Amino acid sequence: MSARLRLEALLRCAAELLSSKGRTTLEEVSHCAGTPLVLAKHLFEELGLEAEELEGRVLPLMLIRAWLKGYSILDLALHSGWSTLEELVGVIFGEFGFQYRRGVRLRVEGERYEVDVLAWRGDVAFCVDCKRWARLRESALRHAAQAQAERCKALARYAASGRVEGFPALHTRTYLYPVVVSLHKPKTPVYEGVLLLDLYALACLLREIDALRLAELGAEPLVVEAPRRLPL
């Protein structure tokens, strides 16, 4: 077995043990994968997880960091139920310096909405709907995009009133992009101004946010004005 395959075996074993037991040790992981303990220590040091014992809460972070370094375990992790798609999407945003909140609930003009992931950095924000569909139907994706556009409009009105903690924080104006993220690559990256991305496309987009590139794709942000503060 090549060194790469041994490292991926370590990651799979770590994910299985963390998912089933809630915690594990590097020694237990290396025994499960049939690899030397020193190799397990090297791998987790590479991922910034330098500890003899791992807890379940590090699982999404471990998976995303491994995936961003080129280890092909993410789809297996998702389909095995090791972590929710919302968790993984949030961690991806966090790895690129975004603040984020999951499960943002709001009520606007008598209607209830829930945003799976709200992420922001500087004057750019993303309102994300996560779809863990077994297969992708373009008609369902277009319907999800339309629903997400309405959800994002409600969020923009709600956020402008200052009722979302920490958002928008420092900027007088924030550009809020509606996004639908699924496990499958859509035929088109945008539908009626809503970004349609799989996890790989999301990570590529976040590596270097560029307003011009987003505009060229056809993404249409909503402008959220920061709540006015009364003079002291």
Coordinates of C-alpha atoms in Angstrom, one line a residue:
M1 CA 0.0 0.0 0.0
S2 CA 1.3 3.4 -1.0
A3 CA 2.0 6.1 1.6
R4 CA -0.9 8.1 0.3
L5 CA -3.3 5.2 0.7
R6 CA -2.0 4.5 4.2
L7 CA -2.7 8.1 5.2
E8 CA -6.3 8.0 3.7
A9 CA -6.8 4.7 5.7
L10 CA -5.8 6.6 8.8
L11 CA -8.3 9.3 8.1
R12 CA -11.2 6.9 7.4
C13 CA -10.4 5.0 10.6
A14 CA -10.3 8.2 12.6
A15 CA -13.6 9.3 11.2
E16 CA -15.3 6.0 11.9
L17 CA -14.0 5.9 15.5
L18 CA -14.9 9.5 16.2
S19 CA -18.4 9.0 14.7
S20 CA -19.1 5.8 16.6
K21 CA -17.4 6.5 19.9
G22 CA -17.2 10.3 20.2
R23 CA -13.5 10.2 20.9
T24 CA -10.4 8.2 20.0
T25 CA -6.6 8.1 20.4
L26 CA -3.9 8.2 17.8
E27 CA -2.7 4.8 19.0
E28 CA -6.2 3.4 18.4
V29 CA -6.4 5.0 14.9
S30 CA -3.0 3.6 13.9
H31 CA -4.0 0.1 15.1
C32 CA -7.3 0.3 13.2
A33 CA -5.5 1.4 10.0
G34 CA -2.6 -1.1 10.4
T35 CA 0.0 1.7 10.2
P36 CA 2.8 2.8 12.4
L37 CA 1.9 5.3 15.2
V38 CA 4.6 7.7 13.9
L39 CA 2.7 8.0 10.6
A40 CA -0.6 8.9 12.5
K41 CA 1.3 11.5 14.5
H42 CA 2.8 13.0 11.3
L43 CA -0.6 13.1 9.5
F44 CA -2.5 14.9 12.4
E45 CA 0.4 17.3 12.9
E46 CA 0.0 18.2 9.2
L47 CA -3.7 18.9 9.8
G48 CA -2.9 21.0 12.8
L49 CA -4.5 18.5 15.2
E50 CA -1.5 17.8 17.5
A51 CA -3.0 15.7 20.3
E52 CA -2.7 12.2 21.5
E53 CA -6.5 12.0 21.9
L54 CA -9.2 13.3 19.5
E55 CA -12.7 14.4 20.4
G56 CA -15.8 14.1 18.1
R57 CA -16.1 17.9 17.7
V58 CA -12.9 18.0 15.6
L59 CA -14.4 15.6 13.0
P60 CA -15.7 18.2 10.5
L61 CA -12.5 20.2 10.8
M62 CA -10.4 17.1 10.2
L63 CA -12.4 16.2 7.1
I64 CA -12.2 19.6 5.5
R65 CA -8.5 20.2 6.2
A66 CA -7.7 16.7 4.8
W67 CA -9.9 17.4 1.8
L68 CA -8.3 20.8 1.1
K69 CA -4.9 19.1 1.2
G70 CA -6.0 16.7 -1.5
Y71 CA -7.1 13.6 0.4
S72 CA -10.1 12.1 -1.4
I73 CA -12.3 11.2 1.6
L74 CA -15.0 13.9 1.7
D75 CA -17.7 12.2 -0.4
L76 CA -17.2 9.0 1.6
A77 CA -17.5 11.0 4.8
L78 CA -20.8 12.7 3.7
H79 CA -22.4 9.6 2.4
S80 CA -21.5 7.7 5.6
G81 CA -23.3 10.2 7.8
W82 CA -20.1 11.2 9.7
S83 CA -21.0 14.8 9.5
T84 CA -23.8 17.0 8.2
L85 CA -23.4 19.0 5.1
E86 CA -24.2 22.2 7.0
E87 CA -21.3 21.5 9.4
L88 CA -18.8 20.9 6.6
V89 CA -19.9 24.0 4.6
G90 CA -19.5 26.1 7.8
V91 CA -16.0 24.7 8.4
I92 CA -15.0 25.5 4.8
F93 CA -16.0 29.1 5.3
G94 CA -14.1 29.1 8.6
E95 CA -11.0 27.8 6.9
F96 CA -11.0 30.8 4.6
G97 CA -11.3 33.4 7.4
F98 CA -15.1 33.8 7.4
Q99 CA -17.2 34.2 10.5
Y100 CA -20.3 32.0 10.2
R101 CA -23.5 30.9 11.9
R102 CA -25.6 27.8 11.3
G103 CA -29.3 27.5 11.5
V104 CA -30.2 31.2 11.6
R105 CA -33.9 31.4 12.3
L106 CA -35.9 34.6 11.5
R107 CA -39.4 35.9 11.2
V108 CA -40.2 38.6 8.7
E109 CA -43.6 40.0 8.0
G110 CA -45.3 37.0 9.6
E111 CA -43.3 34.5 7.6
R112 CA -40.7 32.1 9.2
Y113 CA -37.4 31.4 7.5
E114 CA -34.3 29.4 8.4
V115 CA -30.9 29.9 6.8
D116 CA -28.6 26.9 6.9
V117 CA -25.3 28.8 6.9
L118 CA -24.7 32.6 7.1
A119 CA -21.0 33.5 6.5
W120 CA -19.4 36.9 6.3
R121 CA -15.9 38.4 6.0
G122 CA -15.4 42.1 5.4
D123 CA -18.2 43.5 3.3
V124 CA -19.0 40.2 1.6
A125 CA -21.5 37.7 3.0
F126 CA -23.1 34.4 1.8
C127 CA -26.6 33.1 2.6
V128 CA -26.4 29.4 2.0
D129 CA -28.9 26.6 1.6
C130 CA -27.4 23.1 1.8
K131 CA -29.0 20.3 -0.3
R132 CA -27.8 16.8 0.4
W133 CA -29.6 15.2 -2.5
A134 CA -28.6 11.6 -3.5
R135 CA -28.9 12.8 -7.2
L136 CA -29.3 16.2 -8.8
R137 CA -32.3 17.2 -10.7
E138 CA -31.9 20.5 -12.5
S139 CA -35.6 21.4 -12.0
A140 CA -35.4 20.9 -8.3
L141 CA -32.2 22.9 -8.2
R142 CA -33.9 25.8 -10.0
H143 CA -36.8 25.7 -7.5
A144 CA -34.3 25.7 -4.6
A145 CA -32.6 28.7 -6.1
Q146 CA -35.8 30.7 -6.3
A147 CA -36.7 29.8 -2.7
Q148 CA -33.2 30.8 -1.6
A149 CA -33.5 34.1 -3.3
E150 CA -36.6 34.9 -1.3
R151 CA -35.0 33.6 1.9
C152 CA -32.0 35.8 1.3
K153 CA -34.3 38.9 0.7
A154 CA -35.9 38.2 4.1
L155 CA -32.5 37.8 5.7
A156 CA -31.4 41.1 4.3
R157 CA -34.4 42.9 5.7
Y158 CA -33.9 41.1 9.1
A159 CA -30.2 41.8 9.3
A160 CA -30.6 45.5 8.4
S161 CA -32.6 45.8 11.6
G162 CA -29.6 44.7 13.6
R163 CA -31.2 41.4 14.8
V164 CA -28.5 39.0 13.6
E165 CA -25.7 39.0 16.2
G166 CA -22.4 40.2 14.8
F167 CA -23.7 40.8 11.3
P168 CA -23.1 43.2 9.6
A169 CA -20.5 44.3 12.1
L170 CA -17.9 46.8 10.9
H171 CA -19.1 47.9 7.4
T172 CA -21.8 50.3 6.6
R173 CA -22.8 48.2 3.6
T174 CA -22.5 44.4 3.1
Y175 CA -23.1 42.5 -0.1
L176 CA -25.1 39.4 0.6
Y177 CA -25.0 36.6 -2.0
P178 CA -27.6 33.8 -2.1
V179 CA -26.1 30.3 -2.6
V180 CA -27.3 26.8 -2.9
V181 CA -24.6 24.1 -2.1
S182 CA -25.2 20.5 -3.1
L183 CA -23.0 17.4 -3.3
H184 CA -23.2 17.4 -7.1
K185 CA -21.8 19.8 -9.7
P186 CA -24.7 21.7 -11.4
K187 CA -24.7 22.3 -15.2
T188 CA -24.6 26.1 -14.6
P189 CA -23.0 28.0 -11.6
V190 CA -25.8 30.6 -11.4
Y191 CA -29.6 30.6 -11.8
E192 CA -31.4 34.0 -11.6
G193 CA -28.6 35.5 -9.6
V194 CA -28.2 32.6 -7.1
L195 CA -24.9 30.8 -7.0
L196 CA -25.2 27.0 -7.5
L197 CA -22.1 25.3 -6.2
D198 CA -20.8 21.9 -5.1
L199 CA -18.3 21.8 -2.2
Y200 CA -15.3 21.9 -4.6
A201 CA -16.6 25.0 -6.4
L202 CA -17.3 26.7 -3.1
A203 CA -13.8 26.1 -1.9
C204 CA -12.4 27.4 -5.2
L205 CA -14.6 30.5 -5.0
L206 CA -13.5 31.3 -1.4
R207 CA -9.8 31.0 -2.1
E208 CA -9.9 34.4 -3.7
I209 CA -13.1 36.4 -3.5
D210 CA -13.4 38.7 -6.4
A211 CA -16.5 40.9 -7.0
L212 CA -15.8 41.2 -10.7
R213 CA -15.6 37.4 -11.0
L214 CA -18.9 37.0 -9.1
A215 CA -20.5 39.6 -11.4
E216 CA -19.2 37.8 -14.5
L217 CA -20.8 34.6 -13.2
G218 CA -24.1 36.4 -12.9
A219 CA -24.3 36.4 -9.1
E220 CA -26.6 39.2 -7.9
P221 CA -25.9 40.3 -4.3
L222 CA -28.4 42.1 -2.0
V223 CA -27.1 45.2 -0.3
V224 CA -27.5 45.2 3.5
E225 CA -27.2 48.6 5.1
A226 CA -25.8 48.5 8.7
P227 CA -28.4 49.5 11.3
R228 CA -28.3 53.2 12.1
R229 CA -27.1 54.0 15.5
L230 CA -28.6 56.8 17.5
P231 CA -26.2 59.6 18.5
L232 CA -25.1 59.6 22.1

